[in-house]
Amino acid sequence: MNEAGGINNLLQDQGYNAWLSYPELPQGSLQEQYVKWCGAVSVTETDDTVQAALAEWKQGVASMLGIEVQVQAEAALADTAANAPEHSDGTSAGHVIAFGTFGSGNPLINSVFAEADIRKVGREGFAIRTSAEHNCIAVGASAPAGVLYGVFHLLRLIGTLQPIAALDEAVNPVNSLRMINHWDNFDGSVERGYAGRSFFYENNRFIGDMERVRDYARLMSSAGINAIAINNVNVHALETLFISEYLPQVAEIADKFRVYGIRLFLSVNFAGPMQEGGVGTADPLDPGVRTWWQNKAAEIYQVIPDFGGFVVKADSENRPGPFTYGRDHADGANMLAEALEPFGGIVIWRCFVYNCKQDWRDRKTDRARAAYDHFKPLDGRFKDNVILQIKNGPMDFQVREPVSPLFGALTQTNQIIEFQIAQEYTGQQRHVCYLVPQWKEVLEFQTLAKGEASPVKRIVDGSLWGNRHSGIAAVSNTGNDINWTGHLLAQANLYGYGRLAWNPELSAEAIAAEWIALTFGSNPEVADVISRILLDSWEIYESYTAPLGVGWMINPEHHYGPNVDGYEYSQWGTYHYADNRGIGVDRTVKTGTGYSAQYIGSNAARYESLEECPDELLLFFHHVPYTHVLHSGKTVIQHIYDTHFEGAQRAEGLLSSWQTLKDKVREDLYVQVEQRLTGQAAHAKEWRDQINTYFYRKSGIEDQASRTIY
């Protein structure tokens, strides 16, 4: 390992260094510009985070430019800050990169940035400026984490071949909370994990591989992540002890995270007072329960002073919660918030709440309604350090869902959106499915909560309602596979999530281009092929799996592979209600579950109307005959046939495209992607055949193109 982490020998890398592999840059005018500026660096602070930034800078410059960075002495800094044209020996003062916190004593930072510049920089932001007067590119920040983000930003500019001779900007993250939720279990398994086992735990013990934990923190920080919950929201008995018996080990991980600007969170069991002992109830209004949690919070902050807080899944899928005691979610969340409040901690309360034991044969029963029905009536009742974590859609991370109607409905409650980087229903990191376009679509959705200018992104960043706490969370897709994500191209989702959480205005195309350049280098042919693979992949995956928003046609439990009647509760009927006449879920007010009414204004009217409902969500909102004609002019059944045939063909095309890069991409990276795309092409045909055969036999309607359907 090198000093900033990662594997030195690229031939042994296998994707471990991901977007921090710092590929060598091509010769040319930009490379010459970088060499001119980057040979010397001035850093005067000994803070661990600033020193981590220095180590990162030295490693990145050495790898990309092949030069060794010289750390400039303070005397030389004073000369440069005074704009001395020559040193006392007559040599040129030269160019230098300077970074540090405002007012830290670095004369270059103090000279380049005025008070007006400093006022533009938030707690985690940074300013960056090329100063011809001082022969300096300065990165200044209010806090050490901002310095680190600024150095990653400058390295990203260089790695993507951007000019640096005229930089002048203040950069702040849009979202204050940019969080990863791990679903790692203490036994080493990872719920919905598709990249190996946990790198935190194995056999009910902490592994203690702090080098890998540090390297993970580097990757997350470089993408803009500032919070990580390290254990599964489905907390098991032994994991309850993370807040007591195993606190020293948890604190060791927190120490590594802290250097990279990341606060550690823990998922907790609402029934902790009963499971860990001493209290015979978990009633949130019981004084003994409240005292128990207050004592636990004090113990945690004693050893982890910057502890972020608790993530809670309660009263859903057999998890304990306040319902047992006749209390509601506000009662439960506020009790925990009260315990954390003196220390600045927050409670993140998940809104994934539904009754998994209800009778799904009743067509008025609708899981999609559950989150809104539970939490809309509680709006305004939560303490100020409670955040509701709302899944992007009303169901469960399907390849296509409408946006959750809770966004726009809660006007007095802190809230964050929850995405799933782990591809539970989108190929499980065996299929490539670049999810940033999906997330962009969700964030841009107009909720109409304050008229047209009310997109989801303005709700989750806190600006629409003036929330104190806001942001974005996502389920991790990492494990102990050497490349972190199983499928190398799935790294683009992890990187892309962080970048989008930092700045939702970035395009999916721009994020993909960054990741490709930072991972594979600057070859334009390589960039073009990989970009097309990524940007086409969501549409391709959807086309051979889930027609028109119906979803769920996967094997139950493990959720991989086609099973048309495979919804978790299929013992009570299929999710999509297909019969020999038609398909789809009636969620209208007029004849169905009434779910469409949870939306605001014209959104509710559009989804309610069979004529106006968008094709891609038709079967989510309506039950229609197979002969129903879509806006595209095709019938529903013909659309199913066509998309599944075309999707399988396009999946094969992904493999063919990748194979054009043989000998243009490092062999250790090329081979692993080729293997995954080969498997995807074969599996897409299986999807095609099972789905088309099912609906051909259901409907009895021939394919207009006379293709073979068994």
XYZ file of C-alpha atoms in Angstrom:
710
model
C 0.000 0.000 0.000
C 1.092 3.605 -0.583
C 0.832 6.430 1.921
C -2.618 7.639 0.832
C -3.951 4.108 0.566
C -4.556 1.775 -2.354
C -2.458 -0.751 -4.233
C 0.675 0.625 -5.897
C 1.059 -1.906 -8.697
C -1.635 -1.208 -11.279
C -1.296 -4.734 -12.630
C -2.498 -5.983 -9.236
C -5.099 -3.250 -8.816
C -8.154 -5.099 -10.242
C -10.149 -1.912 -9.739
C -9.327 -1.494 -6.049
C -8.271 2.141 -6.433
C -11.407 2.844 -8.484
C -11.640 6.526 -9.458
C -8.580 7.296 -7.325
C -6.246 5.269 -9.536
C -4.898 8.512 -11.087
C -4.072 7.270 -14.624
C -1.052 8.838 -16.311
C -2.023 11.854 -18.410
C -1.111 12.232 -22.098
C 1.617 14.586 -23.246
C 0.486 17.968 -24.540
C -0.162 21.584 -23.617
C -2.482 20.764 -20.714
C -0.022 18.299 -19.247
C 2.689 20.972 -19.499
C 0.381 23.452 -17.764
C -0.170 20.987 -14.918
C 3.535 20.263 -14.506
C 4.272 24.000 -14.377
C 1.801 24.570 -11.547
C 1.956 21.349 -9.556
C 5.616 20.785 -8.720
C 5.504 22.591 -5.367
C 2.905 22.721 -2.624
C 2.535 24.850 0.474
C 0.759 23.444 3.515
C 1.354 24.770 7.015
C -1.247 22.877 9.069
C -0.647 19.612 10.912
C -4.340 18.735 11.203
C -4.907 15.068 10.205
C -7.440 15.948 7.534
C -5.228 18.583 5.936
C -2.311 16.153 6.038
C -4.513 13.526 4.344
C -5.189 16.110 1.638
C -1.438 16.649 1.255
C -0.795 12.908 0.948
C -3.576 12.659 -1.652
C -2.146 15.557 -3.622
C 1.353 14.113 -3.679
C 0.075 10.709 -4.763
C -2.222 12.066 -7.454
C 0.401 14.357 -8.978
C 3.080 11.671 -8.925
C 0.794 9.163 -10.646
C -0.784 11.489 -13.239
C 2.203 13.701 -14.045
C 5.212 11.606 -13.033
C 6.709 14.340 -10.846
C 7.527 14.412 -7.157
C 5.846 17.258 -5.312
C 8.131 19.450 -3.237
C 6.682 20.783 0.008
C 7.749 24.415 0.160
C 9.392 25.833 3.255
C 7.705 28.686 5.124
C 10.433 31.172 4.133
C 9.720 30.489 0.501
C 6.018 30.946 1.169
C 6.634 34.414 2.537
C 8.657 35.325 -0.545
C 5.888 34.101 -2.862
C 3.162 35.824 -0.857
C 5.089 39.112 -1.121
C 5.307 38.570 -4.888
C 9.118 38.510 -4.800
C 10.255 37.914 -8.420
C 13.425 36.186 -7.287
C 14.801 34.416 -4.248
C 17.978 35.808 -2.645
C 20.073 33.543 -4.842
C 18.497 35.054 -7.963
C 16.406 32.020 -8.955
C 12.739 32.289 -9.951
C 10.193 31.921 -7.180
C 8.214 29.506 -9.405
C 4.643 28.288 -9.186
C 3.007 26.658 -6.197
C -0.222 25.016 -5.081
C -1.335 26.205 -1.633
C -4.120 24.830 0.487
C -5.353 25.326 3.998
C -8.051 26.827 6.175
C -8.713 30.544 6.213
C -6.690 32.307 8.877
C -4.523 29.253 9.487
C -1.230 31.084 9.078
C -0.457 30.119 5.498
C 0.526 33.481 3.971
C -0.577 32.438 0.489
C -4.097 31.517 1.610
C -4.346 34.748 3.582
C -3.118 36.814 0.624
C -5.171 35.236 -2.175
C -8.572 35.229 -0.436
C -10.271 38.375 0.833
C -13.020 38.556 3.427
C -15.654 38.666 0.665
C -14.334 35.358 -0.693
C -14.428 33.736 2.727
C -18.063 34.708 3.246
C -19.046 32.701 0.144
C -17.671 29.454 1.571
C -19.863 27.272 3.773
C -18.878 24.805 6.457
C -17.875 22.056 3.997
C -17.166 24.216 0.967
C -13.991 25.651 -0.478
C -12.723 28.464 -2.664
C -10.191 27.872 -5.412
C -8.338 30.576 -7.293
C -5.426 30.876 -9.684
C -3.474 33.972 -8.677
C -1.013 35.277 -11.271
C 0.076 37.890 -8.736
C 1.296 35.211 -6.341
C 2.168 32.483 -8.884
C -0.222 30.343 -6.910
C -3.306 28.164 -7.176
C -4.886 28.440 -3.734
C -7.508 26.171 -2.173
C -8.990 27.747 0.938
C -11.745 26.476 3.228
C -13.504 27.218 6.495
C -12.688 23.788 7.912
C -10.219 20.969 7.198
C -12.889 18.841 5.465
C -13.381 21.648 2.962
C -9.646 21.667 2.257
C -9.799 17.943 1.509
C -12.827 18.357 -0.777
C -11.011 21.194 -2.552
C -7.913 19.086 -3.161
C -10.044 16.231 -4.516
C -11.746 18.794 -6.759
C -8.442 20.074 -8.142
C -7.197 16.523 -8.726
C -10.488 15.757 -10.507
C -10.036 18.783 -12.777
C -6.553 17.601 -13.702
C -7.641 13.981 -14.137
C -10.390 15.061 -16.541
C -8.069 17.371 -18.496
C -9.619 20.684 -17.464
C -7.524 23.881 -17.652
C -6.369 25.237 -14.284
C -4.630 28.486 -15.289
C -7.667 30.702 -14.575
C -9.623 29.081 -11.741
C -11.848 31.300 -9.609
C -14.877 29.841 -7.830
C -16.456 29.093 -4.487
C -17.870 25.572 -4.276
C -20.337 24.391 -1.622
C -22.281 21.125 -1.396
C -25.976 21.558 -2.157
C -27.087 18.895 0.324
C -25.921 19.060 3.926
C -26.286 15.299 4.539
C -24.782 13.006 1.914
C -25.087 9.572 3.408
C -24.363 5.906 2.739
C -26.395 3.232 4.575
C -24.600 -0.102 4.877
C -26.747 -3.199 5.234
C -23.825 -5.191 6.676
C -24.550 -7.827 9.317
C -22.237 -8.761 12.166
C -21.835 -12.309 10.818
C -20.198 -10.848 7.700
C -23.128 -11.226 5.348
C -24.546 -8.182 3.564
C -28.298 -7.946 3.044
C -28.788 -7.198 -0.648
C -25.026 -7.304 -1.022
C -23.633 -8.168 -4.450
C -19.927 -7.452 -4.031
C -18.766 -10.054 -1.558
C -19.033 -9.971 2.192
C -18.624 -7.136 4.673
C -15.219 -5.505 5.095
C -16.240 -4.403 8.606
C -17.300 -7.731 10.165
C -16.901 -11.494 9.945
C -18.131 -14.279 12.247
C -19.639 -11.818 14.754
C -16.460 -9.843 15.243
C -14.900 -6.700 13.856
C -12.321 -7.595 11.222
C -10.124 -4.650 12.148
C -8.720 -4.072 8.656
C -8.248 -0.364 9.231
C -6.246 0.053 6.035
C -9.242 -1.000 3.955
C -11.568 1.133 6.085
C -9.298 4.112 5.432
C -9.181 3.411 1.707
C -12.974 3.199 1.692
C -13.197 6.530 3.524
C -10.890 8.085 0.887
C -13.125 6.898 -1.922
C -16.288 8.121 -0.236
C -14.825 11.486 0.699
C -13.526 12.051 -2.820
C -17.080 11.612 -4.133
C -18.467 13.973 -1.477
C -19.937 11.573 1.108
C -19.981 12.924 4.688
C -21.984 10.322 6.648
C -21.954 6.510 6.804
C -24.128 4.120 8.826
C -22.049 0.975 9.200
C -24.674 -1.668 10.030
C -27.942 -3.042 8.687
C -31.235 -1.295 9.404
C -32.561 -4.766 10.234
C -30.598 -4.854 13.484
C -29.946 -8.299 14.943
C -29.397 -9.167 18.600
C -25.590 -8.953 18.603
C -25.592 -5.697 16.611
C -27.653 -4.147 19.386
C -24.412 -4.309 21.382
C -22.697 -1.849 18.983
C -23.908 0.938 21.265
C -22.329 -0.628 24.355
C -20.034 -3.654 24.369
C -18.499 -3.040 20.936
C -18.176 0.730 21.218
C -14.324 0.691 21.214
C -14.302 -1.082 17.838
C -16.956 1.253 16.471
C -14.896 4.213 17.684
C -11.835 2.918 15.817
C -13.790 3.027 12.555
C -15.108 6.483 13.450
C -11.512 7.658 13.900
C -10.667 6.653 10.327
C -13.832 8.218 8.958
C -13.224 11.483 10.813
C -9.960 12.146 8.988
C -11.917 12.147 5.721
C -14.759 14.381 6.917
C -17.211 11.523 7.507
C -19.474 11.150 10.563
C -20.323 7.630 11.667
C -23.951 6.616 12.292
C -25.392 3.407 13.724
C -28.615 1.608 12.952
C -30.310 0.766 16.243
C -32.972 -1.654 17.391
C -36.001 0.133 18.770
C -36.364 -2.692 21.286
C -32.800 -2.179 22.565
C -33.867 -1.446 26.161
C -35.496 -4.882 26.303
C -32.866 -6.833 24.362
C -29.798 -5.421 26.045
C -31.331 -5.581 29.468
C -32.602 -3.624 32.395
C -35.917 -2.420 31.012
C -38.909 -4.646 30.436
C -40.484 -2.468 27.785
C -39.619 -0.335 24.761
C -42.601 2.000 25.173
C -41.252 5.390 24.000
C -43.285 7.237 26.649
C -41.997 5.103 29.518
C -39.578 7.122 31.738
C -37.256 4.145 32.145
C -36.980 3.710 28.377
C -36.220 7.392 27.874
C -33.547 7.316 30.565
C -32.015 4.175 29.066
C -31.567 5.820 25.656
C -30.277 9.040 27.214
C -27.599 7.084 29.072
C -26.664 5.182 25.913
C -26.314 8.411 23.948
C -24.028 9.854 26.631
C -21.862 6.704 26.568
C -21.519 6.863 22.776
C -20.544 10.531 22.678
C -18.000 9.931 25.414
C -15.946 7.835 22.968
C -17.185 9.232 19.604
C -17.647 12.966 20.158
C -18.730 13.602 16.561
C -21.131 10.637 16.402
C -23.828 11.382 13.827
C -26.819 9.646 15.365
C -29.226 6.747 14.871
C -30.850 5.217 11.789
C -34.109 3.459 12.660
C -36.382 1.013 10.872
C -39.439 0.453 13.054
C -42.816 -1.250 12.681
C -42.069 -2.617 9.223
C -41.266 -6.140 8.042
C -41.442 -7.502 11.586
C -39.153 -4.870 13.109
C -40.144 -3.701 16.618
C -41.500 -0.205 17.021
C -43.862 2.113 18.869
C -47.035 0.504 17.445
C -46.714 -2.284 20.022
C -47.503 0.240 22.742
C -50.239 2.160 20.958
C -47.804 4.948 20.091
C -47.001 6.418 16.679
C -43.835 7.114 14.716
C -43.525 10.647 16.083
C -43.577 9.299 19.650
C -40.831 6.812 18.831
C -38.600 9.145 16.852
C -38.938 12.021 19.327
C -37.922 9.828 22.251
C -34.648 8.955 20.518
C -34.176 12.537 19.339
C -34.490 13.740 22.920
C -31.599 11.467 23.917
C -29.349 12.713 21.092
C -30.271 16.383 21.178
C -27.787 17.535 23.871
C -24.917 16.210 21.748
C -26.053 17.504 18.358
C -27.065 14.062 17.134
C -29.930 13.297 14.760
C -32.463 10.504 14.317
C -33.017 9.260 10.784
C -36.383 7.497 10.812
C -37.146 5.392 7.747
C -40.583 5.719 6.130
C -40.459 2.239 4.597
C -43.402 1.115 6.710
C -46.140 -1.260 5.559
C -47.992 -4.302 6.816
C -46.356 -7.269 5.107
C -49.003 -9.636 6.575
C -52.066 -8.041 5.018
C -54.190 -9.926 2.495
C -52.878 -8.947 -0.917
C -55.794 -10.660 -2.696
C -57.913 -7.639 -1.808
C -57.387 -5.270 -4.715
C -58.007 -2.296 -2.428
C -54.918 -3.289 -0.442
C -52.010 -1.254 -1.759
C -48.483 -1.232 -0.386
C -47.800 1.911 -2.434
C -50.154 3.911 -0.202
C -48.484 2.934 3.064
C -45.750 5.538 3.600
C -48.052 8.470 2.837
C -50.884 7.064 4.945
C -48.559 6.564 7.922
C -46.560 9.792 7.834
C -48.654 12.544 6.226
C -50.902 12.818 9.336
C -47.787 13.271 11.517
C -46.373 16.242 9.594
C -45.204 18.895 12.057
C -45.069 16.599 15.081
C -41.427 15.534 14.835
C -38.635 17.176 16.829
C -36.189 19.374 14.993
C -33.412 16.759 15.060
C -35.564 14.049 13.448
C -35.259 13.404 9.713
C -37.697 11.197 7.812
C -35.901 9.036 5.241
C -38.237 8.479 2.274
C -37.563 6.003 -0.530
C -37.490 7.589 -3.983
C -40.610 5.659 -4.973
C -43.599 4.335 -3.042
C -42.608 0.682 -3.396
C -39.099 -0.738 -3.182
C -36.393 0.502 -5.565
C -37.978 -0.939 -8.703
C -36.496 -0.216 -12.111
C -39.437 2.130 -12.719
C -41.742 3.713 -10.135
C -43.424 7.065 -9.756
C -41.863 9.458 -7.274
C -43.070 9.008 -3.693
C -46.012 11.379 -3.042
C -44.588 12.121 0.409
C -42.276 14.569 -1.368
C -44.419 17.661 -1.445
C -46.868 16.400 1.170
C -44.658 17.014 4.221
C -44.285 20.754 4.683
C -43.145 20.919 8.326
C -40.810 17.921 8.630
C -37.105 17.385 7.910
C -36.743 14.812 5.163
C -34.133 13.105 3.014
C -34.569 10.947 -0.037
C -33.324 7.336 -0.054
C -31.873 5.764 -3.180
C -30.473 2.254 -3.571
C -27.020 2.094 -5.101
C -27.097 -1.665 -4.544
C -28.885 -3.025 -7.606
C -31.358 -5.233 -5.766
C -33.976 -5.079 -8.524
C -31.773 -3.745 -11.306
C -29.403 -6.617 -12.001
C -27.596 -7.071 -8.700
C -24.293 -5.820 -10.090
C -24.209 -8.745 -12.472
C -25.978 -6.608 -15.087
C -24.762 -3.111 -15.843
C -27.427 -0.562 -14.950
C -26.210 3.012 -14.534
C -28.723 4.515 -12.118
C -27.750 8.188 -12.171
C -30.273 8.960 -14.979
C -33.030 7.414 -12.851
C -32.013 9.460 -9.808
C -31.835 12.623 -11.914
C -35.363 11.989 -13.138
C -36.607 11.632 -9.568
C -34.833 14.769 -8.324
C -36.203 16.848 -11.209
C -39.814 15.690 -10.688
C -42.139 18.637 -10.082
C -44.208 17.895 -6.979
C -46.364 21.042 -7.481
C -46.212 21.600 -3.710
C -45.571 25.304 -4.361
C -46.600 25.414 -7.974
C -44.361 24.416 -10.871
C -41.078 25.397 -9.177
C -41.206 22.638 -6.562
C -38.888 19.851 -7.725
C -37.912 17.040 -5.402
C -34.304 18.271 -5.364
C -35.436 21.527 -3.693
C -37.326 19.583 -1.048
C -34.462 17.281 -0.138
C -31.890 20.097 -0.068
C -34.120 21.907 2.450
C -34.603 25.080 0.444
C -38.311 24.699 -0.390
C -39.567 24.502 3.199
C -36.528 25.868 5.030
C -35.719 22.584 6.763
C -32.924 22.532 9.320
C -31.779 19.044 8.245
C -31.978 17.699 4.709
C -30.106 15.676 2.138
C -29.766 12.328 0.430
C -29.093 8.784 1.661
C -28.485 5.596 -0.290
C -27.995 1.901 0.319
C -24.369 0.931 -0.272
C -23.267 -1.380 -3.078
C -19.834 -2.205 -1.626
C -18.321 -5.372 -0.200
C -14.970 -7.062 0.208
C -14.545 -7.864 -3.493
C -11.246 -6.340 -4.536
C -12.979 -3.850 -6.855
C -15.485 -2.918 -4.093
C -18.636 -3.321 -6.217
C -18.456 -6.746 -7.889
C -19.153 -5.351 -11.367
C -16.488 -2.773 -12.168
C -19.013 -0.595 -14.005
C -21.166 -0.514 -10.858
C -18.510 1.797 -9.421
C -20.071 4.469 -11.620
C -23.228 4.277 -9.489
C -21.278 4.688 -6.253
C -19.228 7.594 -7.579
C -22.232 9.081 -9.344
C -24.375 8.985 -6.227
C -21.810 10.970 -4.265
C -21.338 13.546 -6.995
C -25.107 13.952 -7.483
C -25.652 14.322 -3.736
C -22.997 17.062 -3.705
C -24.464 18.829 -6.753
C -27.814 17.656 -8.211
C -27.321 20.006 -11.166
C -24.610 17.773 -12.618
C -25.812 15.782 -15.614
C -25.686 11.996 -15.817
C -23.459 12.410 -18.882
C -20.988 14.676 -17.081
C -20.783 12.367 -14.075
C -20.181 9.358 -16.317
C -17.454 11.226 -18.188
C -15.705 12.104 -14.928
C -15.796 8.543 -13.636
C -14.543 7.100 -16.919
C -11.609 9.504 -17.156
C -10.614 9.037 -13.519
C -10.856 5.238 -13.750
C -9.738 4.372 -17.290
C -7.760 7.411 -18.422
C -8.182 9.886 -21.242
C -8.426 7.727 -24.398
C -11.422 9.266 -26.255
C -12.383 5.974 -27.929
C -12.542 4.228 -24.553
C -14.532 7.100 -23.088
C -17.042 7.061 -25.945
C -17.721 3.322 -25.739
C -18.034 3.162 -21.950
C -20.191 6.287 -21.867
C -22.635 4.776 -24.353
C -22.742 1.519 -22.371
C -23.537 3.364 -19.146
C -26.051 5.834 -20.545
C -28.007 3.166 -22.460
C -27.944 0.568 -19.691
C -30.983 1.609 -17.585
C -33.261 1.686 -20.628
C -31.890 -1.654 -21.823
C -32.330 -3.332 -18.445
C -35.877 -2.012 -18.101
C -36.799 -3.144 -21.604
C -36.136 -6.852 -21.006
C -37.372 -6.982 -17.416
C -40.209 -4.679 -16.343
C -42.749 -3.460 -18.919
C -44.625 -0.176 -18.465
C -43.936 0.245 -14.758
C -45.290 -3.093 -13.582
C -42.144 -4.283 -11.758
C -41.624 -7.161 -9.355
C -41.408 -9.983 -11.913
C -38.441 -11.494 -10.117
C -37.771 -14.534 -7.994
C -38.960 -13.991 -4.425
C -36.528 -13.693 -1.511
C -33.262 -13.319 -3.454
C -34.809 -11.045 -6.136
C -32.642 -12.187 -9.044
C -33.846 -13.529 -12.354
C -37.259 -13.692 -14.027
C -40.307 -15.108 -12.262
C -43.479 -13.531 -13.560
C -45.532 -14.560 -10.509
C -42.593 -14.179 -8.174
C -43.647 -11.245 -6.032
C -42.899 -11.857 -2.355
C -46.561 -12.337 -1.475
C -47.537 -14.341 -4.558
C -49.330 -16.875 -2.363
C -52.060 -14.226 -2.327
C -51.985 -13.516 -6.057
C -49.578 -11.903 -8.492
C -48.530 -8.326 -8.011
C -49.436 -7.325 -11.567
C -52.905 -8.943 -11.590
C -52.421 -10.366 -15.090
C -55.153 -12.649 -16.421
C -56.305 -13.660 -19.902
C -57.948 -10.275 -20.443
C -55.383 -7.756 -19.240
C -52.694 -6.612 -16.826
C -51.864 -3.844 -14.356
C -52.735 -2.463 -10.922
C -55.743 -0.158 -10.676
C -54.623 2.683 -8.411
C -57.257 5.179 -9.502
C -59.705 6.879 -7.190
C -62.618 5.945 -9.407
C -62.242 2.164 -9.410
C -58.996 1.248 -7.633
C -56.974 1.802 -4.481
C -57.138 5.592 -4.611
C -53.360 5.922 -4.556
C -53.324 8.465 -7.404
C -55.008 10.995 -5.095
C -51.889 11.171 -2.922
C -50.312 13.402 -5.593
C -50.916 17.126 -5.945
C -52.982 18.897 -8.600
C -52.291 17.990 -12.205
C -49.998 15.116 -11.172
C -52.965 13.395 -9.505
C -55.156 14.084 -12.525
C -52.516 12.817 -14.967
C -52.008 9.527 -13.139
C -55.756 9.063 -12.635
C -56.458 9.460 -16.334
C -55.968 6.438 -18.558
C -55.541 8.787 -21.527
C -52.921 11.037 -19.882
C -50.936 8.558 -17.787
C -47.394 8.242 -19.213
C -46.761 4.931 -20.943
C -43.786 4.055 -18.751
C -46.054 4.056 -15.663
C -49.289 2.846 -17.236
C -49.429 -0.554 -15.554
C -48.449 0.948 -12.212
C -51.660 3.005 -12.213
C -54.109 1.138 -14.468
C -55.380 -2.333 -15.267
C -55.870 -2.461 -19.031
C -56.601 -4.999 -21.789
C -53.636 -6.364 -23.698
C -55.033 -4.605 -26.754
C -54.939 -1.154 -25.121
C -53.103 1.225 -27.445
C -50.218 3.196 -25.928
C -49.181 6.730 -26.819
C -46.481 5.076 -28.913
C -49.191 3.557 -31.129
C -48.417 0.003 -30.056
C -50.677 -2.261 -28.069
C -49.590 -3.272 -24.568
C -48.926 -6.865 -25.620
C -46.914 -5.821 -28.688
C -44.889 -3.435 -26.551
C -44.056 -6.314 -24.210
C -42.952 -8.534 -27.078
C -40.946 -5.829 -28.839
C -39.102 -4.457 -25.835
C -38.085 -7.887 -24.606
C -36.743 -8.960 -27.985
C -34.997 -5.622 -28.519
C -33.694 -5.499 -24.944
C -32.018 -8.891 -25.228
C -30.479 -7.862 -28.543
C -29.196 -4.583 -27.086
C -27.755 -6.424 -24.066
C -25.739 -8.508 -26.512
C -24.691 -5.242 -28.136
C -23.253 -4.032 -24.821
C -20.863 -6.982 -24.883
C -19.922 -6.348 -28.514
C -19.223 -2.701 -27.747
C -17.008 -3.578 -24.817
C -15.062 -6.087 -26.898
C -13.937 -3.265 -29.201
C -11.857 -2.033 -26.247
C -9.681 -5.122 -25.970
C -6.058 -3.957 -25.822
C -7.268 -0.388 -25.148
C -8.217 -0.990 -21.503
C -5.951 -2.493 -18.844
C -6.318 -6.265 -19.003
C -7.253 -6.681 -15.318
C -10.175 -4.295 -15.853
C -11.131 -5.485 -19.335
C -11.508 -9.142 -18.395
C -13.806 -8.657 -15.417
C -16.205 -6.416 -17.351
C -16.255 -8.782 -20.330
C -17.206 -11.646 -18.031
C -20.089 -9.679 -16.496
C -21.429 -8.491 -19.855
C -21.239 -12.034 -21.241
C -23.399 -13.224 -18.369
C -25.819 -10.339 -18.825
C -26.310 -11.062 -22.531
C -27.234 -14.666 -21.772
C -29.483 -13.754 -18.857
C -31.325 -11.114 -20.895
C -32.399 -13.859 -23.296
C -33.741 -15.844 -20.361
C -35.750 -12.807 -19.279
C -37.007 -12.316 -22.839
C -38.157 -15.900 -23.230
C -39.849 -16.254 -19.847
C -41.714 -12.943 -19.970
C -42.822 -13.219 -23.578
C -43.887 -16.840 -23.204
C -45.921 -16.020 -20.093
C -47.842 -13.196 -21.731
C -48.291 -15.048 -25.016
C -49.905 -17.919 -23.152
C -51.906 -15.536 -20.930
C -53.228 -13.395 -23.762
C -53.298 -15.810 -26.704
C -52.271 -12.898 -28.942
C -49.658 -13.489 -31.634
C -46.541 -11.384 -32.078
C -47.080 -9.122 -35.099
C -43.460 -9.671 -36.118
C -43.939 -13.477 -36.099
C -40.888 -14.062 -33.904
C -40.545 -17.352 -32.096
C -42.287 -17.412 -28.721
C -42.500 -20.799 -27.087
